[in-house]
Tab-separated table of C-alpha atoms in Angstrom:
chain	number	residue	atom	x	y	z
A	1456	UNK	CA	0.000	0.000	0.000
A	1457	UNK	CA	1.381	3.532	-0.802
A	1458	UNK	CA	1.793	6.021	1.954
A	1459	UNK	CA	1.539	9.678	2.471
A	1460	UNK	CA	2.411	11.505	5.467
A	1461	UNK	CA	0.461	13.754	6.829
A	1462	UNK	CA	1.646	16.628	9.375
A	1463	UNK	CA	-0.586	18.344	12.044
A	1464	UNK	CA	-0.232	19.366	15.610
A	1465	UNK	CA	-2.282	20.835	18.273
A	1466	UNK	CA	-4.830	23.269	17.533
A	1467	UNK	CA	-4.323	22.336	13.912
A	1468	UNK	CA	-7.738	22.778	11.809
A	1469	UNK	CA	-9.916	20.118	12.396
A	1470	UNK	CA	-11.320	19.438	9.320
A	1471	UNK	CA	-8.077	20.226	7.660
A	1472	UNK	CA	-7.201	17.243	9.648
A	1473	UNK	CA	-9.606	14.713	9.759
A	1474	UNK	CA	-11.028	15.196	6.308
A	1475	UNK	CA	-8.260	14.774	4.385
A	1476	UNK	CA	-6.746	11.753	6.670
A	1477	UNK	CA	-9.973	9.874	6.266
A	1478	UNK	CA	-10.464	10.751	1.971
A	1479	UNK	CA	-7.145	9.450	1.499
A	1480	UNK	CA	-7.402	6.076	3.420
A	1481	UNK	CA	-10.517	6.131	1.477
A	1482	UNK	CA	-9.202	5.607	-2.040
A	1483	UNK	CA	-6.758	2.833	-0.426
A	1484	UNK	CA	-3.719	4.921	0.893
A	1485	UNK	CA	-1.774	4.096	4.553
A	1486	UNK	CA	-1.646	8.089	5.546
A	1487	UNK	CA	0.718	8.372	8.444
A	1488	UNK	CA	-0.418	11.145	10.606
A	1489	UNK	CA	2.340	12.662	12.649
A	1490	UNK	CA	3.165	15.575	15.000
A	1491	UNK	CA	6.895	16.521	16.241
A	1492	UNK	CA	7.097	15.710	20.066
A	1493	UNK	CA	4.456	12.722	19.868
A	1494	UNK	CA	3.870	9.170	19.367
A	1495	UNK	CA	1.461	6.785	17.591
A	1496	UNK	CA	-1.617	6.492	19.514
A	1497	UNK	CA	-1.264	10.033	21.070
A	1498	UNK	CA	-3.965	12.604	20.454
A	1499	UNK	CA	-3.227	16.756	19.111
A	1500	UNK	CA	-6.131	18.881	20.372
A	1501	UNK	CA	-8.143	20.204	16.879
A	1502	UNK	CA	-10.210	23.873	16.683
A	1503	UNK	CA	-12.897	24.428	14.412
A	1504	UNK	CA	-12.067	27.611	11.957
A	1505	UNK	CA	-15.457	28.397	10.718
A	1506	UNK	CA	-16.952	31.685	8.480
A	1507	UNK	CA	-19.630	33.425	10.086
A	1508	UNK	CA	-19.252	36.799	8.919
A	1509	UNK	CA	-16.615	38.290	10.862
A	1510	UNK	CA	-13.595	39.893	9.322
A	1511	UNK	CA	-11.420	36.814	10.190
A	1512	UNK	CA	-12.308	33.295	10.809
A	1513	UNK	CA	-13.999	31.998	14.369
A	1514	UNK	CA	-12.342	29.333	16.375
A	1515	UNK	CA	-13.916	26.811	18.668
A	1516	UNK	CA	-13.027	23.843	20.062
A	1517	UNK	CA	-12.580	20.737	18.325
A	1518	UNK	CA	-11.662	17.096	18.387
A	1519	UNK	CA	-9.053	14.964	19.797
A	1520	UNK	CA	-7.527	13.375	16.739
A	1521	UNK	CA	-5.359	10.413	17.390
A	1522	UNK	CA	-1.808	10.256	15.479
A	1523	UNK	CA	-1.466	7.127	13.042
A	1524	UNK	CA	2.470	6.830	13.322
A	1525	UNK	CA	5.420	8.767	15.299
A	1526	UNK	CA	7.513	11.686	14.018
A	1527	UNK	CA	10.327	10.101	15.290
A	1528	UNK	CA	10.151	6.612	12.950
A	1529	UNK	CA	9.498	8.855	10.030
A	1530	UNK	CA	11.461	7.460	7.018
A	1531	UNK	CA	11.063	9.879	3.998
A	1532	UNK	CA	11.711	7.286	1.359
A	1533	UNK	CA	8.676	5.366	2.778
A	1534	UNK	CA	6.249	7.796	1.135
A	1535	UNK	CA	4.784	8.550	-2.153
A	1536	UNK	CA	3.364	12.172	-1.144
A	1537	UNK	CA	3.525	14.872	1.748
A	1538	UNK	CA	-0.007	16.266	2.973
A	1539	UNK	CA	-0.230	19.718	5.442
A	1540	UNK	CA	-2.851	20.403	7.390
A	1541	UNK	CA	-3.856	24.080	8.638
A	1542	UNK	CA	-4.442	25.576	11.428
A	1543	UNK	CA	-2.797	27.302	14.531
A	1544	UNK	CA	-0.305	24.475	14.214
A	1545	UNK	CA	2.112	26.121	11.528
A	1546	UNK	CA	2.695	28.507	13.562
A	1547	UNK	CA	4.908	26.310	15.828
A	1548	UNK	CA	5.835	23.759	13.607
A	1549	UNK	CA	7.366	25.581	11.014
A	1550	UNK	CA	9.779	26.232	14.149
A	1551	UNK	CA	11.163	22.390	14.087
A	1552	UNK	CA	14.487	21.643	12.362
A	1553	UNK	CA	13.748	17.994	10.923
A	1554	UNK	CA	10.193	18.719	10.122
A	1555	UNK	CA	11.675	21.359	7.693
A	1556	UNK	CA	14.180	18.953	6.448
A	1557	UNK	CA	11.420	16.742	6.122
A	1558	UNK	CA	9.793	19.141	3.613
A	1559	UNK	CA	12.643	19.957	1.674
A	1560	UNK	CA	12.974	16.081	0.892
A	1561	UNK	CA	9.924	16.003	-0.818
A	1562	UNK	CA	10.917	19.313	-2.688
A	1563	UNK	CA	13.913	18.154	-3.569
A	1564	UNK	CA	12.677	14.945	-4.905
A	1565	UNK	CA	9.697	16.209	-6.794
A	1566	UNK	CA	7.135	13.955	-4.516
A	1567	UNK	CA	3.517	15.499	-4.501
A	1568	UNK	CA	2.924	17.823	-1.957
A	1569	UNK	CA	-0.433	19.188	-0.771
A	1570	UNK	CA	-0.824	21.903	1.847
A	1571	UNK	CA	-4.033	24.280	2.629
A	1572	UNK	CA	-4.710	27.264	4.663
A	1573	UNK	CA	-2.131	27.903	7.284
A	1574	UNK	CA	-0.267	24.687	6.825
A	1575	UNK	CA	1.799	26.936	3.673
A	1576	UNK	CA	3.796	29.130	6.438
A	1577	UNK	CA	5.618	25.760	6.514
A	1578	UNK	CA	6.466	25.710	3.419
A	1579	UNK	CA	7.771	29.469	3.447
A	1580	UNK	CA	9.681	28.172	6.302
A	1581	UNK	CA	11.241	25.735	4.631
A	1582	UNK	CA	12.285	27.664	2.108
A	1583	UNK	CA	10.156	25.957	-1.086
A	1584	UNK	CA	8.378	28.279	-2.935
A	1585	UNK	CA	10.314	30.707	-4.033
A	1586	UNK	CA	9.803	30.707	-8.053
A	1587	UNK	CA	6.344	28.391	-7.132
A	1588	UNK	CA	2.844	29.752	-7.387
A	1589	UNK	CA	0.151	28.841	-4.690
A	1590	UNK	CA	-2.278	29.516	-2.451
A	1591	UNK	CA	-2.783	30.003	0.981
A	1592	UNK	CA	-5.370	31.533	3.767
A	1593	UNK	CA	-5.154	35.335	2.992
A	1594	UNK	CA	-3.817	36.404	5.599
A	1595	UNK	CA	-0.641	34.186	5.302
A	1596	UNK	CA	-0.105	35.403	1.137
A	1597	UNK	CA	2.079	38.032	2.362
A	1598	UNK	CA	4.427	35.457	3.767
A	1599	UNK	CA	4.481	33.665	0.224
A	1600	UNK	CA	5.392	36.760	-1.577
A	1601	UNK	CA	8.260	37.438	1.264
A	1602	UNK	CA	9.321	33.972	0.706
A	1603	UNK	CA	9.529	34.623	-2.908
A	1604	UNK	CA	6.452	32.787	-4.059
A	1605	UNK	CA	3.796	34.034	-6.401
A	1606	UNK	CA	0.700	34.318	-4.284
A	1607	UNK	CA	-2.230	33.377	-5.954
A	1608	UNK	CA	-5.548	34.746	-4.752
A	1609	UNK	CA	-8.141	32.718	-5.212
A	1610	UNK	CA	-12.095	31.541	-3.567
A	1611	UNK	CA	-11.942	29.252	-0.384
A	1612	UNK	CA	-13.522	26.640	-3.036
A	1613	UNK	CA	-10.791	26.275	-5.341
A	1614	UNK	CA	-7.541	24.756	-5.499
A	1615	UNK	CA	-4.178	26.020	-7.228
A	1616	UNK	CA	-1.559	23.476	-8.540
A	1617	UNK	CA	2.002	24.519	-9.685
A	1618	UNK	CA	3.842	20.870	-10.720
A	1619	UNK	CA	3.581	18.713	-7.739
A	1620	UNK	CA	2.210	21.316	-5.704
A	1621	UNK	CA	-1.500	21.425	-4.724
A	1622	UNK	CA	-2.627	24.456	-2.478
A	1623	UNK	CA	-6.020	25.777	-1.347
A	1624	UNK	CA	-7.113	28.421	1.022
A	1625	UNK	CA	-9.592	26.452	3.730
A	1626	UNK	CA	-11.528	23.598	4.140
A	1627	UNK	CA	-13.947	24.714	1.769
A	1628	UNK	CA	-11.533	23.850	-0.569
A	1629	UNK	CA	-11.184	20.493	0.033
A	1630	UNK	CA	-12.973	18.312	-2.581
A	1631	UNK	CA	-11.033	20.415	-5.482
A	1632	UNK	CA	-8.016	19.940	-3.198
A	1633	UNK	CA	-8.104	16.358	-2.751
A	1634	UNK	CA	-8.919	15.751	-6.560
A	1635	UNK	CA	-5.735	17.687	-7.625
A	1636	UNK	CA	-3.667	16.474	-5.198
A	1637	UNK	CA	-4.576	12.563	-6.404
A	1638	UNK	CA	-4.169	13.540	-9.997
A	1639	UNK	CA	-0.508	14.781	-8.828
A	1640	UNK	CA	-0.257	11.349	-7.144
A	1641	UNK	CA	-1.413	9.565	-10.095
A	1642	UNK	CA	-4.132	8.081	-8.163
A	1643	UNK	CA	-7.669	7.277	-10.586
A	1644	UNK	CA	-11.033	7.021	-9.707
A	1645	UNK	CA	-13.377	5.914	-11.851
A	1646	UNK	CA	-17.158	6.167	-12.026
């Protein structure tokens, strides 16, 4: 079975997280959901980003979601594709050393990558898209341009792909997210 790996922490968006975990296992991938600083079986605290009208995005609580594998046994040749989840998280993983170098791998090796909403401020930390275009949550497109990327500004529906790089800005996104990110895979579904 073909893996992807799949990085989230606490207070990372919870359907950012559990939506995309459970779509993937769906269509027959092992998804290996990690956070830096736990182990397999341990649970990440989720919130709830939702739209109600405000000039930002509401949080609220959300779910415990149990981690599928441990950051520490993470072998980067053992997957296929890299998967971010959004969030508060970023904003404290981007700060981990071998997370980055984690990224970077699947960069450097041209593996499909998939991030949405927040989860891109990793990728600006890692250094990757500079020269890329892509999306992100709005508020985080000034990082991509500082980081040398082409922001692309685009509805919380849609998704934007550059190569082996599928973006979106929310959850919204997510079924045009998905669907890129298995074409980049090579995954097909048929009907």
């Amino acid at each position: 079975m073909k893996k992807i790996l799949f990085l989230t922490g606490d207070f990372a968006e919870d359907y950012e997280t559990m939506v995309p975990v459970q779509m993937l296992e769906m269509v027959g991938y092992e998804v290996h959901s990690v956070c830096p600083g736990k182990k397999k079986g341990e649970t990440i605290k989720t919130a709830i980003h939702d739209f109600e009208g405000d000039l930002t995005y509401t949080e609220k609580p959300g779910h415990n979601f149990m981690l599928s594998y441990s950051f520490d046994q993470v072998d980067v040749d053992d997957y296929v594709g890299l998967a971010i989840a959004g969030g508060r998280a970023p904003e404290y993983l981007r700060l981990n050393q071998k997370l980055l170098e984690i990224v970077k791998h699947f960069f450097d090796t041209n593996k499909p990558v998939a991030a949405v909403c927040h989860g891109i401020q990793i990728l600006t930390a890692a250094g990757v898209v500079k020269g890329r275009k892509l999306t992100a949550y709005p508020a985080v497109g000034p990082e991509v341009t500082i980081a040398g990327g082409e922001y692309q500004d685009i509805p919380a529906t849609d998704a934007y792909v550059d190569g082996n790089l599928v973006t979106s800005p929310a959850w919204p996104g997510h079924p045009a997210w998905i669907r890129e990110f298995l074409k980049v895979l090579g995954a097909k579904i048929e009907i």
